[in-house]
């Protein structure tokens, strides 16, 4: 790299105007600079005021917020002022002025308000009398905010961990404005105008040979939604209300036959009938039952139920202490041995610092979860079987040899039946009935990572977008977050 030639970069002296002016350019404490707002013209000195900018009924605090007000107007001859009535085409005449407050990037801790006098017009046609307001070139169309403020909000929205409330606090705006700007951005990115004039989702532009389909709880109630993802990229392709086969039919119509013909395999939960819907129309598509869902089913339908049965048995036998002990062991029984070992590796370490000021003791890792786990499985044959099945399932899903996997799954099914326990039998039956889809895993090398990742993502978005009962927005946020 050659050394920078500073002489060349220096602006010639005569253009530089370094000669100090004798009279000060501006009064003390005043900055004069080009704010970059199109057609903005300040008409008086800025002043501080305490008033609600946009008093919303929701804001019950009654707190008065400080704001910095810049009196202004649209610079003469710089706006595109209306001449003709947009309704009848007759000439317009001036009809007094009103005031409009436009929010700008905040200075320090206050809102910055551009308070503009706005020329009003009225149609000269006595039959029409239509009223038109002057254009404000430094205001965006949808909201009373400047382009610069909207850009700042969009930049902040690009950060993945920030909440809408945080952005509203930083930009001194309302959460509603942030959400509207965000939704507008998402609609532009993910939707397009359909032939019937309605907005519709843009279909995917690249093929996805491996897709996954899953359901998730929409709200605290019992409403479900379905999510379809590209398992290679993790991109969410579609989110839809409901969890019926109908969702799959609509998805296939939307992406079209050509796109569907490029799908090689679809991964889903054994407990749903999504896969059937795919195979009805495209019998060549392979169905894969992924590890994540199989473990989820095993934990929810076997581990959890067996533990509850055991708890009831101990209570009935009057062994209350042992029952209590078991009640607290839910997490331990559902965890994999690795995560228990990872926990125990932190033995003796401080996981929560204490405070001498507030008399809070520090918390150290002191219980060895693997010991508790080993004790549980040594005392109870069913827990031992749970442990064995988990280990074997994990191994079966790491092999790429279909024959080896077949043997292992066959063994698990036999063990399930041998227990004589109804929950294990249920699981054994499910494995048996979905055996071919499970064995496809060995050839497809599909990893559950993206399925699990999407599950976590939905939880985060739910928390960030909390408070908006707008499913459309929630779904768009999920699609967007999966592409980050
Ligand atoms: Zn008119």
PDB file of N, CA and C and ligand atoms in Angstrom, residues 85 87-90 123 125 128-130, ligand 1:
ATOM      1  N   UNK A  85     -58.456  20.941  -8.488  1.00  0.00           N
ATOM      2  CA  UNK A  85     -59.203  20.040  -7.604  1.00  0.00           C
ATOM      3  C   UNK A  85     -59.077  18.597  -8.102  1.00  0.00           C
ATOM      4  N   UNK A  87     -60.978  16.224  -7.546  1.00  0.00           N
ATOM      5  CA  UNK A  87     -62.301  15.630  -7.770  1.00  0.00           C
ATOM      6  C   UNK A  87     -62.914  16.118  -9.087  1.00  0.00           C
ATOM      7  N   UNK A  88     -62.975  17.472  -9.244  1.00  0.00           N
ATOM      8  CA  UNK A  88     -63.684  17.999 -10.415  1.00  0.00           C
ATOM      9  C   UNK A  88     -62.767  18.719 -11.393  1.00  0.00           C
ATOM     10  N   UNK A  89     -61.554  19.011 -11.010  1.00  0.00           N
ATOM     11  CA  UNK A  89     -60.608  19.636 -11.935  1.00  0.00           C
ATOM     12  C   UNK A  89     -60.652  21.160 -11.949  1.00  0.00           C
ATOM     13  N   UNK A  90     -61.543  21.763 -11.171  1.00  0.00           N
ATOM     14  CA  UNK A  90     -61.615  23.234 -11.124  1.00  0.00           C
ATOM     15  C   UNK A  90     -60.412  23.786 -10.351  1.00  0.00           C
ATOM     16  N   UNK A 123     -61.751  23.955  -3.320  1.00  0.00           N
ATOM     17  CA  UNK A 123     -62.163  23.986  -4.728  1.00  0.00           C
ATOM     18  C   UNK A 123     -63.069  25.198  -4.963  1.00  0.00           C
ATOM     19  N   UNK A 125     -65.165  25.499  -7.409  1.00  0.00           N
ATOM     20  CA  UNK A 125     -66.445  25.067  -7.965  1.00  0.00           C
ATOM     21  C   UNK A 125     -67.475  24.995  -6.825  1.00  0.00           C
ATOM     22  N   UNK A 128     -68.742  21.692  -5.718  1.00  0.00           N
ATOM     23  CA  UNK A 128     -67.783  20.689  -5.219  1.00  0.00           C
ATOM     24  C   UNK A 128     -67.260  21.046  -3.824  1.00  0.00           C
ATOM     25  N   UNK A 129     -66.579  22.167  -3.711  1.00  0.00           N
ATOM     26  CA  UNK A 129     -66.069  22.658  -2.421  1.00  0.00           C
ATOM     27  C   UNK A 129     -65.079  21.690  -1.750  1.00  0.00           C
ATOM     28  N   UNK A 130     -64.446  20.856  -2.522  1.00  0.00           N
ATOM     29  CA  UNK A 130     -63.500  19.875  -1.981  1.00  0.00           C
ATOM     30  C   UNK A 130     -62.322  20.589  -1.321  1.00  0.00           C
TER      31      UNK A 130
HETATM   32 ZN1  LIG B   1     -63.718  20.349  -7.060  1.00  0.00          ZN
END
